[in-house]
Coordinates of C-alpha atoms and ligand atoms in Angstrom, one line a residue:
Chain A
M1 CA 217.7 125.5 119.3
I2 CA 215.2 122.6 118.5
K3 CA 213.9 119.7 116.7
I4 CA 210.2 119.2 115.5
M5 CA 208.6 116.2 114.4
V6 CA 205.8 116.9 111.6
G7 CA 203.0 114.5 110.2
A8 CA 203.2 113.7 106.6
K9 CA 200.0 111.8 105.7
R10 CA 198.8 110.6 102.1
V11 CA 195.7 111.0 101.3
V12 CA 193.6 112.2 98.4
D13 CA 193.5 115.2 96.9
A14 CA 191.3 117.7 97.7
N15 CA 189.9 118.4 94.5
V16 CA 189.1 114.8 93.9
K17 CA 185.4 113.4 94.3
V18 CA 186.1 110.5 95.7
R19 CA 183.5 107.6 94.7
V20 CA 182.4 104.1 96.4
K21 CA 182.9 100.7 95.3
N22 CA 179.6 99.4 93.0
D23 CA 179.5 96.4 96.4
Y24 CA 179.7 99.3 98.6
S25 CA 182.6 97.9 100.4
D26 CA 184.5 100.6 101.0
V27 CA 185.9 103.8 98.9
D28 CA 187.4 103.4 95.4
I29 CA 190.4 105.6 95.5
E30 CA 192.7 103.2 93.7
H31 CA 193.5 105.4 90.6
S32 CA 192.9 108.7 92.7
K33 CA 195.6 111.5 92.4
M34 CA 197.1 111.8 95.7
S35 CA 198.6 114.3 98.0
L36 CA 200.1 115.6 101.6
N37 CA 197.4 116.1 103.8
P38 CA 196.8 120.4 103.5
F39 CA 196.8 120.8 107.2
D40 CA 200.4 119.0 107.2
E41 CA 201.5 121.4 104.9
N42 CA 200.8 124.1 107.6
A43 CA 202.5 122.8 110.0
I44 CA 205.8 122.0 108.0
E45 CA 205.4 125.7 106.8
E46 CA 205.6 126.6 110.0
A47 CA 208.3 124.7 110.9
V48 CA 210.1 125.5 107.9
K49 CA 209.5 129.1 108.9
L50 CA 210.6 128.4 112.8
K51 CA 213.8 127.2 111.0
Q52 CA 214.6 130.5 109.1
Q53 CA 213.8 132.4 112.2
G54 CA 217.0 130.3 113.4
I55 CA 214.9 128.2 116.5
V56 CA 214.5 125.4 114.7
A57 CA 217.9 122.8 114.1
E58 CA 216.1 120.2 112.6
I59 CA 212.7 118.9 111.2
V60 CA 211.8 114.7 110.8
A61 CA 208.6 114.1 108.6
V62 CA 207.1 111.0 109.7
S63 CA 204.5 109.3 106.8
I64 CA 202.6 106.2 107.9
G65 CA 200.9 104.0 105.9
N66 CA 202.2 102.0 102.1
D67 CA 205.1 102.1 100.0
K68 CA 203.7 105.0 98.4
C69 CA 204.3 107.4 101.8
S70 CA 207.5 107.8 99.7
D71 CA 206.3 110.1 97.1
T72 CA 204.7 112.2 99.9
L73 CA 207.7 112.6 102.0
R74 CA 209.5 113.6 99.1
T75 CA 207.3 116.7 99.2
A76 CA 208.1 116.9 102.7
L77 CA 211.2 117.2 102.4
A78 CA 211.0 119.6 99.0
R79 CA 208.9 121.9 101.9
G80 CA 212.1 122.4 103.8
C81 CA 212.3 119.1 106.3
D82 CA 215.6 117.7 106.7
R83 CA 214.7 114.2 106.9
A84 CA 212.0 111.9 106.9
I85 CA 210.7 108.6 108.7
F86 CA 208.1 105.8 106.9
V87 CA 206.2 103.6 108.7
N88 CA 205.5 100.6 107.1
M89 CA 202.1 99.8 107.9
D90 CA 201.8 97.6 104.4
N91 CA 198.1 97.4 103.4
H92 CA 196.6 97.9 106.8
K93 CA 194.3 100.9 107.5
V94 CA 195.8 103.3 109.5
E95 CA 193.6 104.7 112.2
P96 CA 194.2 107.3 114.5
I97 CA 194.7 105.7 117.9
M98 CA 197.7 103.5 115.7
V99 CA 199.2 106.7 114.4
A100 CA 199.1 107.8 117.8
K101 CA 200.3 104.6 119.2
I102 CA 203.6 105.0 116.4
F103 CA 204.0 108.2 117.2
K104 CA 204.4 108.2 120.6
Q105 CA 207.3 105.2 119.8
L106 CA 208.4 107.5 117.7
V107 CA 208.4 110.4 120.1
A108 CA 210.7 108.4 122.4
M109 CA 213.3 107.6 119.8
E110 CA 213.8 111.1 118.2
N111 CA 213.0 113.0 121.3
P112 CA 211.4 116.0 119.4
D113 CA 210.3 119.7 120.9
I114 CA 207.5 120.0 119.1
I115 CA 205.3 117.3 117.9
F116 CA 203.9 119.6 115.2
L117 CA 200.4 117.7 113.2
G118 CA 197.6 119.2 110.7
K119 CA 193.9 119.6 112.7
Q120 CA 192.5 116.7 110.7
A121 CA 193.6 114.8 107.7
I122 CA 191.0 115.3 105.3
D123 CA 190.4 111.6 104.1
D124 CA 187.9 110.4 107.4
D125 CA 188.2 114.1 109.0
A126 CA 189.1 112.6 112.4
N127 CA 190.8 115.1 114.4
Q128 CA 192.3 113.3 116.1
V129 CA 195.9 112.0 116.7
G130 CA 197.4 115.1 118.0
Q131 CA 195.3 115.3 121.0
M132 CA 195.5 110.8 121.8
L133 CA 199.7 111.6 121.1
A134 CA 199.4 114.7 123.9
G135 CA 197.2 112.3 126.4
M136 CA 199.6 109.2 126.2
L137 CA 202.9 111.4 126.8
N138 CA 200.8 113.9 129.0
Y139 CA 202.4 116.6 127.1
P140 CA 200.2 120.1 126.8
Q141 CA 198.4 120.7 123.8
G142 CA 197.8 123.2 121.8
T143 CA 195.3 122.6 119.3
F144 CA 193.5 124.2 115.8
V145 CA 196.4 126.8 116.3
S146 CA 196.7 129.5 114.2
H147 CA 199.5 131.3 115.1
V148 CA 202.7 130.4 116.7
N149 CA 205.6 132.2 118.8
V150 CA 208.4 130.3 120.1
V151 CA 210.8 131.8 122.5
D152 CA 213.3 129.6 124.6
N153 CA 211.2 126.6 125.9
K154 CA 208.0 128.3 125.4
A155 CA 205.6 128.4 122.9
T156 CA 202.9 131.4 122.7
I157 CA 199.9 130.1 120.5
N158 CA 196.5 131.3 119.1
R159 CA 193.8 128.4 118.7
E160 CA 190.7 128.7 117.3
I161 CA 187.7 128.3 118.9
E162 CA 183.6 129.0 119.1
N163 CA 183.1 132.9 118.2
G164 CA 186.9 133.7 118.1
T165 CA 190.6 132.7 119.5
E166 CA 191.7 131.9 122.7
T167 CA 195.7 132.5 123.6
L168 CA 197.6 130.1 125.7
E169 CA 201.5 129.6 126.6
I170 CA 202.9 125.8 126.6
T171 CA 206.2 124.8 127.9
L172 CA 208.1 122.3 125.5
P173 CA 207.9 119.4 125.1
A174 CA 204.1 119.9 123.1
V175 CA 202.1 118.6 120.6
L176 CA 200.8 121.5 118.2
T177 CA 197.8 120.6 115.5
A178 CA 198.0 123.4 113.0
D179 CA 194.9 125.0 111.4
L180 CA 194.3 126.0 107.7
H181 CA 194.6 129.8 108.8
L182 CA 197.9 129.1 110.1
N183 CA 199.9 130.3 107.2
E184 CA 200.0 130.1 103.5
P185 CA 201.9 127.2 102.1
R186 CA 204.7 128.3 99.8
F187 CA 205.1 126.6 95.9
I188 CA 207.7 124.2 95.6
K189 CA 210.3 124.8 93.4
L190 CA 212.8 122.7 90.8
P191 CA 215.6 122.9 93.0
D192 CA 213.7 122.0 96.4
L193 CA 212.5 119.3 94.5
M194 CA 215.6 117.7 93.5
M195 CA 217.7 119.0 96.5
A196 CA 214.8 116.5 98.9
K197 CA 216.1 114.1 96.1
K198 CA 219.6 114.0 98.3
K199 CA 217.5 113.8 101.9
P200 CA 217.4 111.1 103.8
I201 CA 213.6 108.8 104.6
H202 CA 214.6 106.1 107.0
T203 CA 212.1 103.4 106.6
I204 CA 210.7 101.3 110.2
T205 CA 208.1 98.3 110.6
L206 CA 205.8 98.3 113.4
E207 CA 207.7 95.2 115.0
E208 CA 210.8 97.2 115.1
L209 CA 208.5 100.0 116.8
N210 CA 207.4 97.0 119.5
I211 CA 203.7 97.8 118.4
K212 CA 201.2 95.3 116.9
F213 CA 198.7 95.9 114.8
K214 CA 194.4 96.4 116.4
P215 CA 192.0 98.1 114.6
S216 CA 189.5 100.1 116.7
T217 CA 186.7 100.1 114.1
R218 CA 185.1 97.6 110.8
L219 CA 183.9 99.3 107.9
I220 CA 180.4 97.8 107.1
K221 CA 179.4 99.8 104.2
A222 CA 179.8 102.9 102.4
I223 CA 177.4 105.0 100.2
D224 CA 177.1 108.1 98.3
G225 CA 176.9 111.2 100.9
E226 CA 176.0 113.3 98.5
I227 CA 172.7 114.6 98.3
K228 CA 171.6 116.7 95.2
K229 CA 168.0 118.5 95.6
Q230 CA 165.7 119.3 93.0
C231 CA 166.7 123.2 92.5
M232 CA 163.6 125.8 91.6
M233 CA 164.7 128.4 90.2
L234 CA 163.0 131.4 90.6
N235 CA 162.5 134.0 88.0
N236 CA 162.8 137.4 89.7
F237 CA 162.8 139.2 92.2
D238 CA 159.3 139.3 93.8
E239 CA 159.9 135.5 93.9
L240 CA 162.8 135.4 96.0
I241 CA 161.7 137.4 98.4
S242 CA 157.9 135.8 98.7
T243 CA 160.4 132.5 98.9
I244 CA 162.9 133.6 101.6
R245 CA 159.5 135.1 103.7
E246 CA 157.5 131.7 103.5
S247 CA 161.1 130.0 104.9
I248 CA 161.4 131.7 107.3
Chain L
M1 CA 175.6 99.1 129.0
K2 CA 176.2 102.7 130.7
T3 CA 176.1 106.2 129.0
L4 CA 178.5 108.9 130.1
V5 CA 177.5 112.3 128.7
I6 CA 180.3 114.7 128.8
S7 CA 179.2 118.6 129.0
N8 CA 181.0 121.3 130.2
V9 CA 179.8 125.0 130.9
V10 CA 179.5 127.7 128.9
N11 CA 179.2 131.3 130.5
N12 CA 177.4 129.7 133.5
H13 CA 175.1 127.9 132.1
I14 CA 173.9 124.7 130.9
N15 CA 175.8 124.0 127.2
P16 CA 172.6 124.2 125.1
S17 CA 173.9 121.2 122.4
L18 CA 173.8 118.8 126.5
Y19 CA 170.2 118.0 125.0
N20 CA 170.7 116.7 121.8
L21 CA 173.6 114.7 123.5
L22 CA 171.1 113.8 125.5
G23 CA 168.5 112.7 122.6
A24 CA 171.9 110.5 121.3
A25 CA 172.1 108.7 124.1
N26 CA 168.2 107.8 124.1
I27 CA 168.6 105.7 121.4
L28 CA 171.4 103.5 123.4
S29 CA 168.4 102.7 125.8
A30 CA 171.2 103.1 128.9
P31 CA 171.3 104.5 131.4
V32 CA 172.7 108.2 131.3
D33 CA 175.0 109.6 133.7
V34 CA 175.9 113.5 133.0
I35 CA 179.1 114.7 134.0
T36 CA 179.8 118.2 134.1
F37 CA 183.0 120.4 135.5
G38 CA 183.5 124.2 136.1
H39 CA 183.2 126.3 139.2
N40 CA 180.1 127.4 141.1
L41 CA 177.7 124.4 139.4
Q42 CA 175.1 124.3 141.8
N43 CA 172.4 125.4 140.0
I44 CA 173.5 123.7 137.1
S45 CA 173.5 120.6 138.5
N46 CA 170.3 121.3 139.6
E47 CA 168.9 122.1 135.9
I48 CA 170.2 118.8 134.9
A49 CA 169.2 116.9 137.5
K50 CA 165.3 118.1 136.5
L51 CA 166.0 116.6 132.7
S52 CA 164.4 113.2 132.1
D53 CA 166.2 110.6 131.3
V54 CA 169.0 111.8 133.3
N55 CA 170.2 109.2 135.6
Q56 CA 172.7 110.7 138.4
V57 CA 174.6 113.8 137.6
L58 CA 178.5 114.3 137.9
S59 CA 180.2 117.1 139.0
I60 CA 183.6 117.9 139.5
D61 CA 183.7 121.8 141.0
N62 CA 186.8 124.0 141.6
P63 CA 187.8 127.3 140.7
T64 CA 191.1 125.7 138.7
L65 CA 188.0 124.3 136.3
N66 CA 187.4 127.5 135.6
N67 CA 189.1 128.6 132.3
L68 CA 188.9 124.9 131.1
L69 CA 192.5 123.7 129.7
V70 CA 192.1 119.8 128.9
E71 CA 195.3 118.9 130.4
N72 CA 193.6 119.4 134.2
I73 CA 190.9 117.3 133.6
A74 CA 191.8 114.6 130.7
N75 CA 193.4 112.3 133.0
Q76 CA 190.4 112.4 135.5
L77 CA 187.6 111.7 133.1
A78 CA 190.0 108.9 131.5
E79 CA 189.5 107.2 135.1
I80 CA 185.8 107.9 135.2
C81 CA 185.0 106.8 131.3
K82 CA 186.3 103.7 132.7
N83 CA 182.9 102.8 134.3
Y84 CA 180.8 103.6 131.3
T85 CA 180.4 101.8 127.7
H86 CA 179.5 104.8 125.8
I87 CA 181.1 108.1 126.3
L88 CA 179.0 111.1 124.4
I89 CA 180.5 114.5 124.0
A90 CA 179.9 117.3 121.4
S91 CA 181.5 117.7 118.6
D92 CA 182.0 121.2 118.9
S93 CA 185.8 122.8 119.7
F94 CA 186.0 121.6 123.3
G95 CA 184.5 118.5 123.0
K96 CA 187.1 118.1 119.8
N97 CA 190.4 118.8 122.3
L98 CA 189.1 117.1 124.6
L99 CA 187.9 113.7 124.1
P100 CA 190.4 112.1 121.8
R101 CA 192.9 113.1 124.7
I102 CA 190.8 110.9 127.1
A103 CA 191.3 108.3 124.4
G104 CA 195.0 108.8 123.8
I105 CA 194.9 108.3 127.9
L106 CA 192.8 105.1 127.5
E107 CA 194.5 104.2 124.5
I108 CA 191.6 103.2 122.7
G109 CA 189.8 104.2 119.5
Q110 CA 187.2 107.0 119.3
I111 CA 185.2 107.6 116.4
S112 CA 184.3 111.3 115.3
E113 CA 181.0 113.4 114.7
V114 CA 178.6 110.8 114.4
V115 CA 175.0 111.5 113.0
S116 CA 173.7 108.6 113.5
I117 CA 173.6 105.9 116.0
I118 CA 172.1 102.6 114.6
S119 CA 172.8 100.7 117.9
P120 CA 174.9 100.3 120.5
N121 CA 178.0 99.2 118.2
L122 CA 177.3 100.7 114.9
F123 CA 177.5 104.2 113.8
K124 CA 177.0 106.2 110.6
K125 CA 179.6 109.4 110.0
F126 CA 180.5 111.2 107.2
I127 CA 184.3 111.1 105.9
Y128 CA 185.9 112.7 102.4
A129 CA 184.3 115.7 103.4
G130 CA 180.9 114.5 103.2
N131 CA 181.2 113.0 100.1
V132 CA 180.9 109.3 101.9
L133 CA 178.3 108.3 104.4
V134 CA 180.0 105.4 106.1
E135 CA 178.3 103.1 108.6
I136 CA 181.3 101.2 110.9
E137 CA 181.5 99.0 113.6
S138 CA 183.4 99.7 117.0
L139 CA 185.1 97.3 118.1
E140 CA 186.2 99.0 121.8
D141 CA 184.8 97.9 124.8
T142 CA 184.5 101.4 126.2
K143 CA 182.6 103.7 122.8
L144 CA 183.8 106.9 122.7
L145 CA 182.0 109.2 120.1
S146 CA 181.6 112.7 119.7
I147 CA 178.4 113.7 118.2
R148 CA 177.4 115.8 115.6
T149 CA 174.4 117.3 118.0
N150 CA 172.6 119.1 114.9
N151 CA 171.9 115.3 113.9
F152 CA 170.1 114.9 117.2
E153 CA 166.5 115.5 118.5
A154 CA 167.2 118.0 121.4
N155 CA 165.5 115.9 124.1
K156 CA 164.3 118.9 126.7
S157 CA 162.1 117.0 128.7
I158 CA 161.6 117.9 132.6
S159 CA 160.8 114.8 135.1
D160 CA 158.9 114.9 137.8
V161 CA 161.7 112.9 140.0
I162 CA 164.8 115.4 140.4
C163 CA 167.6 112.6 140.0
P164 CA 171.1 112.2 142.1
I165 CA 173.9 114.6 142.3
T166 CA 177.0 113.3 143.1
E167 CA 180.1 115.8 143.9
I168 CA 183.5 114.4 142.7
K169 CA 186.4 115.3 144.2
Y170 CA 188.9 117.4 142.0
T171 CA 191.9 115.0 142.0
N172 CA 193.2 115.6 138.6
P173 CA 196.9 116.7 138.8
I174 CA 197.3 120.9 137.3
S175 CA 199.4 121.3 134.9
D176 CA 202.5 123.2 135.1
K177 CA 203.4 123.3 131.5
I178 CA 200.0 125.0 130.1
K179 CA 198.7 128.7 131.2
Y180 CA 196.3 130.2 130.2
I181 CA 196.6 133.6 128.8
S182 CA 193.2 135.1 127.6
N183 CA 190.7 134.6 124.9
N184 CA 189.6 137.2 122.3
V185 CA 186.2 135.6 122.1
V186 CA 183.0 137.9 120.6
D187 CA 179.8 137.2 121.5
K188 CA 177.2 137.2 119.0
S189 CA 174.1 137.8 119.2
V190 CA 172.9 134.5 117.3
D191 CA 175.1 131.3 118.0
L192 CA 176.4 130.2 114.2
S193 CA 176.2 126.1 114.7
S194 CA 172.9 126.1 116.4
A195 CA 171.1 129.1 114.5
K196 CA 168.0 129.0 112.9
I197 CA 168.9 131.0 110.0
V198 CA 172.0 131.6 108.3
V199 CA 173.3 133.7 105.5
S200 CA 176.7 133.1 103.9
G201 CA 178.9 134.9 101.8
G202 CA 181.8 133.9 99.6
I203 CA 184.8 135.6 98.0
S204 CA 182.6 137.0 95.0
L205 CA 181.7 139.8 97.9
G206 CA 185.0 141.6 96.9
S207 CA 185.6 143.4 99.9
R208 CA 185.6 143.2 103.6
E209 CA 183.6 146.4 103.1
S210 CA 181.1 144.7 101.2
F211 CA 180.9 141.9 103.6
D212 CA 180.3 144.2 105.8
S213 CA 177.2 146.2 104.1
L214 CA 175.7 143.4 102.2
I215 CA 176.5 140.4 104.2
R216 CA 175.8 141.5 107.5
P217 CA 172.7 143.5 107.7
L218 CA 170.9 141.1 105.5
A219 CA 171.5 138.4 108.5
Q220 CA 171.0 141.1 110.9
K221 CA 167.7 141.4 108.8
L222 CA 166.7 137.6 109.4
N223 CA 167.6 137.6 112.8
A224 CA 170.3 135.6 111.2
A225 CA 173.7 134.3 111.5
V226 CA 176.4 134.9 109.1
G227 CA 178.6 132.6 107.9
A228 CA 181.1 132.2 105.2
T229 CA 183.2 130.5 102.7
R230 CA 187.1 129.5 103.3
A231 CA 187.9 131.6 100.7
A232 CA 186.3 134.9 101.8
V233 CA 187.9 134.2 105.0
E234 CA 191.4 134.0 103.5
A235 CA 190.7 136.8 101.8
G236 CA 190.2 138.8 105.3
Y237 CA 186.3 139.4 104.4
A238 CA 185.1 137.5 107.4
N239 CA 186.6 136.3 110.3
N240 CA 187.9 132.1 110.6
D241 CA 185.1 131.5 113.1
T242 CA 182.2 131.7 110.5
Q243 CA 183.3 129.4 108.0
V244 CA 181.3 126.7 107.4
G245 CA 182.1 123.7 105.7
Q246 CA 184.4 120.5 105.9
T247 CA 187.3 122.3 108.4
G248 CA 184.6 125.1 109.6
V249 CA 181.6 125.0 111.4
N250 CA 178.7 122.7 110.9
V251 CA 175.6 124.2 110.5
A252 CA 171.6 122.8 109.9
P253 CA 169.7 125.7 109.7
E254 CA 166.0 126.1 108.9
L255 CA 166.9 128.4 106.0
Y256 CA 170.4 129.0 104.6
L257 CA 170.7 131.6 101.9
A258 CA 174.2 130.8 99.9
V259 CA 174.7 134.9 98.3
G260 CA 178.0 134.4 95.5
L261 CA 179.3 131.0 96.6
S262 CA 180.2 128.7 94.2
G263 CA 179.5 125.3 96.5
A264 CA 182.7 123.2 96.8
V265 CA 182.4 120.4 98.4
Q266 CA 184.3 121.7 101.6
H267 CA 181.9 123.8 102.2
I268 CA 178.8 121.6 101.4
A269 CA 179.8 119.6 103.9
G270 CA 179.3 121.8 106.7
M271 CA 175.5 123.1 105.4
K272 CA 174.0 119.8 103.7
D273 CA 171.9 119.1 106.9
S274 CA 170.1 122.9 106.0
K275 CA 166.4 122.0 105.7
T276 CA 166.3 125.1 102.9
V277 CA 168.7 126.3 100.7
I278 CA 168.0 129.2 98.8
A279 CA 171.1 130.6 96.4
I280 CA 171.5 133.7 94.7
N281 CA 174.5 133.0 92.0
T282 CA 175.4 135.3 88.6
D283 CA 176.6 131.9 87.4
G284 CA 173.4 129.7 86.2
H285 CA 175.9 126.2 86.3
A286 CA 177.4 127.0 89.9
A287 CA 177.8 123.5 92.1
I288 CA 175.6 125.3 94.5
F289 CA 172.5 125.1 93.0
E290 CA 172.7 121.2 92.9
H291 CA 172.3 121.9 97.0
A292 CA 169.7 124.3 96.6
D293 CA 166.0 124.0 96.7
Y294 CA 165.7 127.4 95.5
G295 CA 167.9 129.8 93.3
I296 CA 168.4 133.1 91.5
V297 CA 170.4 133.9 89.0
G298 CA 171.6 137.1 89.4
D299 CA 174.3 139.7 91.0
L300 CA 174.4 140.0 94.5
F301 CA 175.2 143.6 94.3
E302 CA 172.2 144.1 92.8
I303 CA 170.1 141.3 94.7
V304 CA 170.8 142.1 98.2
P305 CA 170.5 146.0 98.8
Q306 CA 167.1 145.5 97.5
L307 CA 166.0 142.6 100.0
I308 CA 167.5 144.5 102.9
E309 CA 165.3 147.1 102.1
K310 CA 162.3 145.5 101.6
L311 CA 162.3 142.3 104.5
Ligands
LIG401 C1 191.4 120.7 102.7 C2 190.7 122.4 102.2 C3 189.4 122.2 103.1 C4 188.8 123.5 102.8 N1 187.7 123.3 103.8 C5 186.9 124.6 103.9 C6 185.4 124.9 104.1 O1 185.9 124.8 105.8 N2 184.7 125.7 104.0 C7 184.7 126.1 103.2 O2 183.5 127.0 102.2 N3 185.7 126.0 101.9 C8 186.7 125.9 102.0 N4 187.6 125.1 101.4 C9 187.7 125.9 99.8 C10 187.1 125.2 99.0 O3 187.5 124.4 98.3 C11 186.6 126.6 98.1 O4 187.9 126.9 97.7 C12 186.0 128.1 98.5 O5 184.7 127.2 99.6 C13 185.0 128.6 97.4 O6 185.0 129.6 98.1 P1 184.0 130.5 97.5 O7 182.7 129.9 97.1 O8 183.5 131.7 98.4 O9 184.7 131.0 96.2 P2 184.4 131.1 94.2 O10 184.4 129.2 94.5 O11 185.2 131.3 93.5 O12 182.9 131.1 94.0 C14 182.8 132.1 93.8 C15 181.2 132.2 93.4 O13 180.5 133.7 93.3 C16 179.6 133.5 92.2 N5 179.8 135.4 91.8 C17 180.7 136.1 91.5 N6 180.3 137.5 91.0 C18 178.3 136.9 91.9 C19 178.3 138.2 91.7 N7 178.1 139.2 91.2 N8 177.0 137.8 92.2 C20 176.6 136.8 92.8 N9 177.3 135.5 92.8 C21 178.8 136.0 92.5 C22 180.4 132.9 91.6 O14 179.5 132.6 89.8 C23 181.2 132.0 92.0 O15 180.1 130.9 91.6 C24 188.7 124.3 101.1 C25 189.8 123.4 100.6 C26 190.3 122.6 101.3 C27 191.5 122.5 100.0
LIG402 N1 199.2 107.9 108.2 C1 199.5 109.1 108.8 N2 200.8 109.6 109.1 C2 201.4 110.2 108.9 N3 200.8 111.6 109.9 C3 199.8 111.2 110.2 C4 198.8 109.9 109.9 N4 197.6 110.1 110.0 C5 197.0 111.5 110.8 N5 199.0 112.0 110.4 C6 198.5 113.5 111.5 O1 197.6 113.5 112.5 C7 197.3 114.7 112.1 C8 195.4 114.4 112.4 O2 194.9 113.1 111.6 P1 193.5 112.5 111.8 O3 193.9 112.8 113.6 O4 193.6 111.6 111.5 O5 192.6 113.8 111.1 C9 197.1 114.4 110.2 O6 197.5 115.6 110.2 C10 198.7 114.1 110.8 O7 199.7 115.3 110.9

């Protein structure tokens, strides 16, 4: 039986339209609804499925950020993770390279067979941590996976690429990152939430992990990225077809 | 300052995104080396060497590099990257897979999906599904940048002088932890990410049959690539690789025809750089009209068959 470590990033909910602050210094997310990163839901769902198949002994969820991450970890636990690790960054901004360094230390402590992360976090849309971690650990990587099959110490995966998929066979330990097409995350039921309250969350600081905080970028300014157009409404089919003809 | 452009080979040809990467690299006004890897690269290296503004072509030629697994190249590339201040790669699925692995090996940060280079240290990119555009300063000595190639002019100009080609010996250890099994890649007549015209359909098509009998023929008529929303993909009407958006493909065609899709932010994120957008939707209040140049309120099942017939 194997052990899986999953990522559980706390992000602004996908349905929230994020605004920038009046002074353009950053985004304004103080009162935004927060959720578990959707791709992490897929990674967790897959880990839970593998557990139900009797392949996985334990699933450990990791969230890195401020105190409120405990809510996110409760959700991960309700989804079927067995225990959780919260890495407290206080109010430091967490960048992918920092996250990868933290995961590297946690992997050394926990020795998971699969580190199952999301393909990307929907706040910064970086799409970096899994690959960075695999590079640091010199592990094989299966990114953007839409299908996973684990037999003994090997995972056969399909990954999404331009114009189709490719199939790779990976020897564990490995890093996998989930695509949204991997599965359909289940709905959480009330008993799951009750059970989650009893599962342990262990808090760790950067000092305990022996990591120094170091920023990789500095935000200069944030502006509204939405571009609205002046739409000319067409009245009938003939106008439509001539507009298309003119545009090509 | 010195720039390295990493470009993979696609079907024994130069990856067309190389031209846009060179356009992006030009902004930095530093010498540009291009590195490529694969097997039997001679012709490709020669072609790249003719491009103006290329200072040197580096090539790693080895049969192992045929089905390119990043595990078998990233360590060597990371070593080479140390000689440069700026590393540029396309943010396609290959670049997304490779560059962060190099970043991890070097233990430095990366900036993903750069849409604008302001100065050697300042870059712009979107966050929150394109809702917010940020200007960020890199604090790293080596800047690892994945480039949204649609946002940069292609530079295809040829020079009279052919630049030197340097063969680099393949030294990356070959991983026995990963094995390439197969692929299921369909060669498309029109590539979605670089298409001049895209016809995208949404969930309102109602079935794969409708998608295939309405969106595809319309695309064919216009010599366009087929796109889809995530909802249409999840419903099985279109393949995963046609998904346009935050978590799918990024397109920037001359004409984007949005058929029966609502214009969710996650979808807009992938098509907002389209030049002309024409939307067809039964709901006059659909968000897609806020992102369209022209719109028609109407039923796609009436409009599209007529378009196929008359175009
Ligand atoms: C993390 C995350 C990532 C996502 N990434 C993406 C992404 O990359 N790409 C993406 O597309 N989505 C993405 N989504 C999903 C996105 O939020 C929307 O759900 C999706 O784009 C909606 O697809 P749709 O427009 O086809 O469906 P709907 O929103 O249901 O819209 C259907 C539209 O069709 C119109 N319509 C109905 N009948 C007709 C008719 N007969 N003729 C004409 N019009 C008709 C309706 O008025 C409506 O506007 C993501 C969501 C999340 C949470
Ligand atoms: N702060 C975090 N805490 C836990 N996991 C994270 C965090 N940041 C990123 N990850 C994981 O890494 C994946 C990719 O994130 P990114 O590379 O930032 O887009 C996410 O889907 C998570 O699984």
